[in-house]
mmCIF file of C-alpha atoms and ligand atoms in Angstrom:
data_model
loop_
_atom_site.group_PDB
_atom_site.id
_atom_site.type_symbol
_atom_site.label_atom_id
_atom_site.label_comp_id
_atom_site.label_asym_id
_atom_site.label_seq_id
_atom_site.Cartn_x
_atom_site.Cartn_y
_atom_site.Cartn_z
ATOM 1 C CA UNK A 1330 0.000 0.000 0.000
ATOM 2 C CA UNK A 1331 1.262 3.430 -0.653
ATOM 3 C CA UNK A 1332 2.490 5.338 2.076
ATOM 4 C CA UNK A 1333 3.538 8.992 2.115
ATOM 5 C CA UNK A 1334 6.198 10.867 4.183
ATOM 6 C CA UNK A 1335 7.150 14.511 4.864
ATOM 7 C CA UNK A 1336 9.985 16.080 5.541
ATOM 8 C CA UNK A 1337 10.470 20.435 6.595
ATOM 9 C CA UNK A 1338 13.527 21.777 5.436
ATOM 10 C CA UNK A 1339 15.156 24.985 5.855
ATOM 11 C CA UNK A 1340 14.545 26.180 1.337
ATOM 12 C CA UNK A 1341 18.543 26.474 1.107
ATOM 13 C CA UNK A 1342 18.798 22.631 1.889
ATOM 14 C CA UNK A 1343 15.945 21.111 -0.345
ATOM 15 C CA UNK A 1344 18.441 20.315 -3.311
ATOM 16 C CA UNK A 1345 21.032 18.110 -0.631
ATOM 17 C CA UNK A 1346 17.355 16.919 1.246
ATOM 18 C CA UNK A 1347 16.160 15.278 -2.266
ATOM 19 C CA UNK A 1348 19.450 14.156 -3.498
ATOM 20 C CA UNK A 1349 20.109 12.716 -0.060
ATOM 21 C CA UNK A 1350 16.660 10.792 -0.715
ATOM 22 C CA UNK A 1351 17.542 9.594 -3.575
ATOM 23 C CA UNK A 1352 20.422 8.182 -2.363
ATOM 24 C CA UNK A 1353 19.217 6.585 0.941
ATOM 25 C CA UNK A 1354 15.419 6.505 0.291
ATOM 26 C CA UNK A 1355 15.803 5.040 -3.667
ATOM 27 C CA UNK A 1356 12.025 3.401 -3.256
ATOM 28 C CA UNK A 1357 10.419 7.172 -2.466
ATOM 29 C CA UNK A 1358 9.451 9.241 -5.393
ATOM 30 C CA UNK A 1359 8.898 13.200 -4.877
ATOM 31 C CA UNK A 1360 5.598 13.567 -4.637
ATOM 32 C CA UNK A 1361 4.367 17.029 -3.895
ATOM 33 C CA UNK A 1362 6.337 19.906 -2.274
ATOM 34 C CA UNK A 1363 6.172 23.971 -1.638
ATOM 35 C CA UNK A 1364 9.363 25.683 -0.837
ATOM 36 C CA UNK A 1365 10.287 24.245 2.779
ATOM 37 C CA UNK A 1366 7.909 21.031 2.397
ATOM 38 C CA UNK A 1367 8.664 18.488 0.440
ATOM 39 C CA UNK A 1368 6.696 15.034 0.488
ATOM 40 C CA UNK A 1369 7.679 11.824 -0.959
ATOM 41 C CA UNK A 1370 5.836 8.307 -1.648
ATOM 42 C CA UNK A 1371 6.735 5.569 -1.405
ATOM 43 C CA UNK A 1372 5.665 1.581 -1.950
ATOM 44 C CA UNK A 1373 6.125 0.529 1.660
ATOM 45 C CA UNK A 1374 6.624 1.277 5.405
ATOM 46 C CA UNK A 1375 10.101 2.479 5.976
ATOM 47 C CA UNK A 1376 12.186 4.326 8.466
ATOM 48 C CA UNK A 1377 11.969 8.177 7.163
ATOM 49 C CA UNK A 1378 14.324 10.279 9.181
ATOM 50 C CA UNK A 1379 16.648 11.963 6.622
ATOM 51 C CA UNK A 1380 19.716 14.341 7.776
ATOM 52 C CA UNK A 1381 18.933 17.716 5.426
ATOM 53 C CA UNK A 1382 15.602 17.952 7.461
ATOM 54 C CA UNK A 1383 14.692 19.423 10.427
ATOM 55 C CA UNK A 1384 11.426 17.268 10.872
ATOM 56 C CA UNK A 1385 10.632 14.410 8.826
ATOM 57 C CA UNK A 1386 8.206 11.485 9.437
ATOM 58 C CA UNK A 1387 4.852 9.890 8.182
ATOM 59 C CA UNK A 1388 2.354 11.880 5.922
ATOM 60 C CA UNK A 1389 -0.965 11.691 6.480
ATOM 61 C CA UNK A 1390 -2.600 13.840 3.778
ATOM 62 C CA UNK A 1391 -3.878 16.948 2.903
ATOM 63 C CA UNK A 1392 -7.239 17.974 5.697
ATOM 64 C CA UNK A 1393 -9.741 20.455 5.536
ATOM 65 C CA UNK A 1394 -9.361 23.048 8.932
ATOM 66 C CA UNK A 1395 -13.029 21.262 10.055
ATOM 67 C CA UNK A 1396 -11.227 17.846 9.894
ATOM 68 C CA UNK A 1397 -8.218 18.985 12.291
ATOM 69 C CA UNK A 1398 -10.269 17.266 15.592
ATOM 70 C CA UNK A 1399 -6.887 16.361 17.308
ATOM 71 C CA UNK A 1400 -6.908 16.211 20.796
ATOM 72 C CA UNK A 1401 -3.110 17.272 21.266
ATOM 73 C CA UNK A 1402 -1.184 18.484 17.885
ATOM 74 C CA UNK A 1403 1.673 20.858 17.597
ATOM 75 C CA UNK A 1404 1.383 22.725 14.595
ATOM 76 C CA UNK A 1405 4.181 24.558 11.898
ATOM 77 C CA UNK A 1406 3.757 26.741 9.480
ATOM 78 C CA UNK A 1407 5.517 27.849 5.957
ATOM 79 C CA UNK A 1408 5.775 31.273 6.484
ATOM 80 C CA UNK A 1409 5.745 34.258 9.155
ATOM 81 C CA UNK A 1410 2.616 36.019 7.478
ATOM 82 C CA UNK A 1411 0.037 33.018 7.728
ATOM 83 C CA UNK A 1412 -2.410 33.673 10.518
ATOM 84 C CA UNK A 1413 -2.649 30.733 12.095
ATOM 85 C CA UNK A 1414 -6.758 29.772 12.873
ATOM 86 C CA UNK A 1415 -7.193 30.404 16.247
ATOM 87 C CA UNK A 1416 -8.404 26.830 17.335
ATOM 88 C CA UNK A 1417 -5.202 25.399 15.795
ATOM 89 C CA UNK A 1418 -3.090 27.624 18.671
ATOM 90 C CA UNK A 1419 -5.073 27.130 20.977
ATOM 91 C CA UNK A 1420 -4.633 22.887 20.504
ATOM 92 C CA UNK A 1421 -0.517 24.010 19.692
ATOM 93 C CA UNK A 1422 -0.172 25.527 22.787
ATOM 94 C CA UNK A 1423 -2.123 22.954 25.367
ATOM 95 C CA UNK A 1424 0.345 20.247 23.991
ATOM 96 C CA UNK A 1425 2.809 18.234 25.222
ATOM 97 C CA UNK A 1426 5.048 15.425 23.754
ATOM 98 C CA UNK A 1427 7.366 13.447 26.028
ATOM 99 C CA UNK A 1428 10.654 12.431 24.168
ATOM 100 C CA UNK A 1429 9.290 8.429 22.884
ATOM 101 C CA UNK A 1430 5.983 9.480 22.158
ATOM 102 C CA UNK A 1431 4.225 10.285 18.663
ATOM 103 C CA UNK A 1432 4.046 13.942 17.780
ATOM 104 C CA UNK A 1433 0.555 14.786 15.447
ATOM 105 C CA UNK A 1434 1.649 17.509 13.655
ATOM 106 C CA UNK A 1435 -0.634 19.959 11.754
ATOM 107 C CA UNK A 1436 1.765 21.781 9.009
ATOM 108 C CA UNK A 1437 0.160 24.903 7.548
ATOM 109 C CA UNK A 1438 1.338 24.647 4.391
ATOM 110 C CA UNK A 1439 -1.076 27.500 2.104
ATOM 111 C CA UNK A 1440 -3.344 29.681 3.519
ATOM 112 C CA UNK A 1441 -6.040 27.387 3.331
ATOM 113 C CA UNK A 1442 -4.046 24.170 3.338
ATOM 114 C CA UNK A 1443 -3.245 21.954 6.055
ATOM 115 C CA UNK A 1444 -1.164 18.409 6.057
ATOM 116 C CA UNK A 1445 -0.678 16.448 9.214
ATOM 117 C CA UNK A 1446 2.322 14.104 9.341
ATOM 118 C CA UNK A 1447 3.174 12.506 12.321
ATOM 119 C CA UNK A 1448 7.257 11.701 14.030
ATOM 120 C CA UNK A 1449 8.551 9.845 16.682
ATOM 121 C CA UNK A 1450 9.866 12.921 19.386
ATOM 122 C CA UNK A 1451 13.779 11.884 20.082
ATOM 123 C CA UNK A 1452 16.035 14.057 22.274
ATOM 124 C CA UNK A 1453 17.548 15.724 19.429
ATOM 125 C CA UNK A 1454 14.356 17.379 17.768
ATOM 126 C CA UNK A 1455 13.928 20.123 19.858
ATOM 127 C CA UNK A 1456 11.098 20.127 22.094
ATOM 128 C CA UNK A 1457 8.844 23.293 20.789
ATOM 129 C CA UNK A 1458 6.119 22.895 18.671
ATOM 130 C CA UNK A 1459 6.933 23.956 15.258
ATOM 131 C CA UNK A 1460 10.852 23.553 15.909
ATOM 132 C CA UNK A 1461 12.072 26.951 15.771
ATOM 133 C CA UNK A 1462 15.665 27.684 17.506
ATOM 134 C CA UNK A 1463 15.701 29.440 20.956
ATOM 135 C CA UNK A 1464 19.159 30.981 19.965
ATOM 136 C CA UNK A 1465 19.155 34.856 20.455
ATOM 137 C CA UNK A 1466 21.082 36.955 18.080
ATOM 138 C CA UNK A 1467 23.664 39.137 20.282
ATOM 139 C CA UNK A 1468 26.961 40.439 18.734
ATOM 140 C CA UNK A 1469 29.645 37.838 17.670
ATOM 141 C CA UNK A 1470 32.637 38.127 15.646
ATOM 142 C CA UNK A 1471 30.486 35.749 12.745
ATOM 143 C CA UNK A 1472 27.331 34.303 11.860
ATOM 144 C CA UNK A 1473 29.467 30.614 12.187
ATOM 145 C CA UNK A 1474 28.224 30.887 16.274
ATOM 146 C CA UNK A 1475 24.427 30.487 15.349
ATOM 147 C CA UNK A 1476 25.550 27.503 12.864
ATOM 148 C CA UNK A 1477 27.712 25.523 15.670
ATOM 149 C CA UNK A 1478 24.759 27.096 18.335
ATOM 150 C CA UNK A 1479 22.098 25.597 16.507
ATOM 151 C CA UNK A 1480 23.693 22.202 15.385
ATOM 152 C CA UNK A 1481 24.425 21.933 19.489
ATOM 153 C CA UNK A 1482 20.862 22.468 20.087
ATOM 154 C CA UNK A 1483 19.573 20.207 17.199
ATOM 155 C CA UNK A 1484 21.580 17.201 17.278
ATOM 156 C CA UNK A 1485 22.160 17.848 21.296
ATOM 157 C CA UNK A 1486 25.776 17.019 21.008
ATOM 158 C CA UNK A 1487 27.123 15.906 24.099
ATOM 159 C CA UNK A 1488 30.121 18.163 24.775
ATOM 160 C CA UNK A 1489 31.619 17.656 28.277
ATOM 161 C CA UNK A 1490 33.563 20.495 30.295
ATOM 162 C CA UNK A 1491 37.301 21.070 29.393
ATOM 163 C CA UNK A 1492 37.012 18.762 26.705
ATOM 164 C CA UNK A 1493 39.862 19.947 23.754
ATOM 165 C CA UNK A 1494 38.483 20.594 20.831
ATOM 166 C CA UNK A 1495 40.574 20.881 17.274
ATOM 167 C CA UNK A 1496 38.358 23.758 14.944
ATOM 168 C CA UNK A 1497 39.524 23.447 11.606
ATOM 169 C CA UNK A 1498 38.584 27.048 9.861
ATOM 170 C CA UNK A 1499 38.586 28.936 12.558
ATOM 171 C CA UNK A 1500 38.696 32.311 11.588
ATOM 172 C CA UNK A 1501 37.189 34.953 12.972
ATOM 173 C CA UNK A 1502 35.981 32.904 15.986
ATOM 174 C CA UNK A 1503 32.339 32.924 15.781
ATOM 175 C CA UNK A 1504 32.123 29.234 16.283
ATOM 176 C CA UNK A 1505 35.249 29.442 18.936
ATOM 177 C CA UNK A 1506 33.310 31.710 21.488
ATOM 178 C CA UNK A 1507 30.564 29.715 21.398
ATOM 179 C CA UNK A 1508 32.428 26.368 21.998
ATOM 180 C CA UNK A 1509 34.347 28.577 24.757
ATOM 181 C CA UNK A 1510 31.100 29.524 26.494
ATOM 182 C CA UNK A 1511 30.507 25.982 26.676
ATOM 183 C CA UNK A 1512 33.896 25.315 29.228
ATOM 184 C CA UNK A 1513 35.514 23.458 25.787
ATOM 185 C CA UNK A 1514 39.337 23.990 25.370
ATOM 186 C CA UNK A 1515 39.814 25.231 22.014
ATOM 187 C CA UNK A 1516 42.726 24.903 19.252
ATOM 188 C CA UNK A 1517 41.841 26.516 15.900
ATOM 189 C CA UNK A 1518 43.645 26.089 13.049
ATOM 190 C CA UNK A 1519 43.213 28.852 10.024
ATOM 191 C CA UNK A 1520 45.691 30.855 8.335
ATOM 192 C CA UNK A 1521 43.482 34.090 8.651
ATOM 193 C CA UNK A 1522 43.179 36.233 11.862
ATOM 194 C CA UNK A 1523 41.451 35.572 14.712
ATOM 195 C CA UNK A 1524 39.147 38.012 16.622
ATOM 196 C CA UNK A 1525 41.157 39.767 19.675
ATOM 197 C CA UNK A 1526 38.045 38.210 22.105
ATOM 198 C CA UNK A 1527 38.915 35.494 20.802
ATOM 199 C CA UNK A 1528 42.478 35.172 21.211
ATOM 200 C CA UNK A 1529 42.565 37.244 24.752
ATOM 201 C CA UNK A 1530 40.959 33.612 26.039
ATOM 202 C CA UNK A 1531 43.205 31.857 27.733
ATOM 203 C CA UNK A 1532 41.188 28.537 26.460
ATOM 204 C CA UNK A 1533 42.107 29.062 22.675
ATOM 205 C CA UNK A 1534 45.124 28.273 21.190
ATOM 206 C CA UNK A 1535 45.594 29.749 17.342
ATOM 207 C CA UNK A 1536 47.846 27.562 14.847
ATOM 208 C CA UNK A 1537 47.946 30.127 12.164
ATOM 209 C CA UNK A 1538 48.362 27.459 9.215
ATOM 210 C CA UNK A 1539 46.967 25.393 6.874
ATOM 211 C CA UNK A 1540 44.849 22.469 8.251
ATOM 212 C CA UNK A 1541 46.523 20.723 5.350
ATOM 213 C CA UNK A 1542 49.901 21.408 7.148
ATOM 214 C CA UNK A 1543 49.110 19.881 10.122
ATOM 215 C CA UNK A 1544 51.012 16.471 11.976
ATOM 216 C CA UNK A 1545 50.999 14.496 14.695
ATOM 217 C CA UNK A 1546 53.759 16.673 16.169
ATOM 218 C CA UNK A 1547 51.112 19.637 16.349
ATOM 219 C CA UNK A 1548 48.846 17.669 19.554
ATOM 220 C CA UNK A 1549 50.714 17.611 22.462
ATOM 221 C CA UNK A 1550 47.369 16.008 23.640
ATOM 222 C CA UNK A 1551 44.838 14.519 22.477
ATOM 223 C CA UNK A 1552 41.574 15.993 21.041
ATOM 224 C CA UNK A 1553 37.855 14.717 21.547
ATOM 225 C CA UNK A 1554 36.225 17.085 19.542
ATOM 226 C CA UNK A 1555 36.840 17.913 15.617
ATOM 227 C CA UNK A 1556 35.258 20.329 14.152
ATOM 228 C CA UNK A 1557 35.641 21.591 10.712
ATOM 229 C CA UNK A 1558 33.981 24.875 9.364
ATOM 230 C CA UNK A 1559 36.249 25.521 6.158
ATOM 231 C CA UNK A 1560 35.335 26.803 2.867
ATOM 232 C CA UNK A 1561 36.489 24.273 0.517
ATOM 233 C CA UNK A 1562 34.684 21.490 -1.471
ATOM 234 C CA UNK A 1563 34.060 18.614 0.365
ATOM 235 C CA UNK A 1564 35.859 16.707 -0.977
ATOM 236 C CA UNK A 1565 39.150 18.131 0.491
ATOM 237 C CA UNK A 1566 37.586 18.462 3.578
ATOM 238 C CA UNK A 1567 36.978 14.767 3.837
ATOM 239 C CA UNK A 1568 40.458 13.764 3.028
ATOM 240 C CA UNK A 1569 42.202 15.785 5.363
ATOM 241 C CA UNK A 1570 39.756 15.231 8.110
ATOM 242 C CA UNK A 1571 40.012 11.423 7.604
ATOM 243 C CA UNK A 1572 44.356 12.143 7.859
ATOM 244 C CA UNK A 1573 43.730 13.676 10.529
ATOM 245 C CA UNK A 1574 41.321 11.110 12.745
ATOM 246 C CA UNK A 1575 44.186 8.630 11.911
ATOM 247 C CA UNK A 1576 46.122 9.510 14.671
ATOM 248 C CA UNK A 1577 43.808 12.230 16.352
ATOM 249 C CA UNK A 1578 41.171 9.374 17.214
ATOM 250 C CA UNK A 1579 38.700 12.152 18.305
ATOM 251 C CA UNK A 1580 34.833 10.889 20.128
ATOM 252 C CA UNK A 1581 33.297 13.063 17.634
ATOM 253 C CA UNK A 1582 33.251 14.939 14.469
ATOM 254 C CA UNK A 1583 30.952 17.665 13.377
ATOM 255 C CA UNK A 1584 31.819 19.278 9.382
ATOM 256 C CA UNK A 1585 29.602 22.079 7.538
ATOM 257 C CA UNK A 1586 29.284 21.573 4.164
ATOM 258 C CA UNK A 1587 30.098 25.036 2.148
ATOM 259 C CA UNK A 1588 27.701 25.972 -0.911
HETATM 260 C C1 SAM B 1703 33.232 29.827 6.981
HETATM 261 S S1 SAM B 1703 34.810 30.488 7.427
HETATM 262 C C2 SAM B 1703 34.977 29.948 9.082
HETATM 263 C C3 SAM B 1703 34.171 30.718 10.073
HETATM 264 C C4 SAM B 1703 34.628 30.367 11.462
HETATM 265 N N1 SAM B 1703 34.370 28.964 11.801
HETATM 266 C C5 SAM B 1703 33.982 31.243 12.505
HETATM 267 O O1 SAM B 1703 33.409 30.679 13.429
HETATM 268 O O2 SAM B 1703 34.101 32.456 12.415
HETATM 269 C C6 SAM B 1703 35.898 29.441 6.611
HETATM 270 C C7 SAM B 1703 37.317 29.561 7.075
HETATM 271 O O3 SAM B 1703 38.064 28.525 6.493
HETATM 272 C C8 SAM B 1703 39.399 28.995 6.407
HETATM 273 N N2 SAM B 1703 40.191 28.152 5.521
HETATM 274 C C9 SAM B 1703 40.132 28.053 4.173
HETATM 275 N N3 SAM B 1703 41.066 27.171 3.723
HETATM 276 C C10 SAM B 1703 41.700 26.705 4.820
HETATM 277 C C11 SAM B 1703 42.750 25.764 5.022
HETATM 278 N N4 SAM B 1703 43.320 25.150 3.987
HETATM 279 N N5 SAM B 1703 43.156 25.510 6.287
HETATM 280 C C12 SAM B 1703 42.563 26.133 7.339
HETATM 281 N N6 SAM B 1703 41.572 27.042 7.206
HETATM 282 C C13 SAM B 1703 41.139 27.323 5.969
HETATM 283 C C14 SAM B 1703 39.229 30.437 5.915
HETATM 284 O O4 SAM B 1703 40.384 31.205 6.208
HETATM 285 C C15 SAM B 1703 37.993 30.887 6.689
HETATM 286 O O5 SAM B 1703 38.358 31.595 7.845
#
């Protein structure tokens, strides 16, 4: 029987979320999308949890606003302007998902059109209806703090205090404060300059070089944490990141992909 699934995306991301689909989900054919919603169909049941999304899971169809009688439902919607029927907040708001239990979710999708999918809640969705980032914009030498800020909040990745942490592309230190604010010791590794409150922190270390350039000899200790945020093609970035777990042996690995 055919069975549909949905996945939200941020719109930058819909070309890697459908070729990632295509390569791990080769059964699902697109089916029918609007910039940020995408849904795909497929033959069978499957597991539907793909990495380019930020909430993906089971579609059940298209429903008229007088057919949304959910008990408990978080709902989304595509864009800022949509006024969102009053009944639907209401049911948004009085809602609560543990972490295990199925979310309904009622996606606004046109100003008259509503889809309900339904997901699994894990720990690493976060736990708002709708699944909008609590990160507050502030001043910070680059925009690279919200991208490591919200991948910590999204994937919840388990940093510990004083852990050491190699940053590959460091430069200015957007990414560096915020993995200072979180107790981590920091070594970043760019040829470009660093920002001054960034280097005045006695828990960053600057190697003012190549990543390529890098050895062994570099890590007096050892490093649990890589993290790459370099603007090269992948490709490179893969290579010298795999060189470099060879004898780094890090507990994780986090890499932004440039466009
Ligand atoms: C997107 S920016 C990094 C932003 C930074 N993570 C932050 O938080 O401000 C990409 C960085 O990669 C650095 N980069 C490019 N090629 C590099 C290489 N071969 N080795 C090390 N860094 C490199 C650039 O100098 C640039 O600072």
């Amino acid at each position: 029987m055919a069975q549909f699934y949905f996945a939200l995306t941020n719109v930058d991301a819909e070309p890697l979320l459908k070729k990632e689909v295509t390569l791990r989900y080769p059964e699902l054919k697109l089916s029918y999308s609007r910039p940020g919603f995408i849904t795909f169909k497929g033959e069978s049941s499957l597991d539907f949890d793909p990495l380019f999304s930020r909430v993906s899971g089971k579609c059940l169809g298209k429903f008229k606003l007088s057919e949304l009688n959910f008990l408990k439902a978080w709902v989304w919607k595509r864009c800022e302007e949509f006024e969102l029927p009053i009944e639907l907040t209401e049911i948004s708001e009085n809602s609560l998902f543990k972490v295990g239990e199925t979310v309904t979710l009622i996606m606004m999708v046109g100003v008259d059109e509503f889809w309900v999918g339904e997901y699994k809640l894990l720990k690493t969705h976060f736990q708002t209806p709708g699944e909008v980032s609590s990160i507050v914009e502030r001043k910070v030498p680059s925009r690279a703090y919200y991208k490591i800020a919200e991948a910590f909040e999204a994937f919840d990745l388990p940093f510990d205090h004083q852990e050491r942490v190699l940053e590959l592309g460091s430069a200015p230190g957007g990414a560096s404060l915020f993995l200072l604010e979180q107790d981590l010791l920091v070594l970043g590794v760019d040829p470009a300059e660093m920002d001054p409150v960034i280097t005045k922190n006695y828990n960053f270390r600057h190697l003012k070089l190549p990543f390529e350039s890098l050895t062994e000899n570099d890590f007096k200790e050892g490093v649990d944490w890589i993290i790459s945020d370099i603007n090269l093609p992948p490709t490179v970035v893969m290579r010298e990141v795999t060189r470099l777990i060879s004898f780094l042996n890090p507990r994780g690995i986090v890499i932004t992909k440039d466009e």
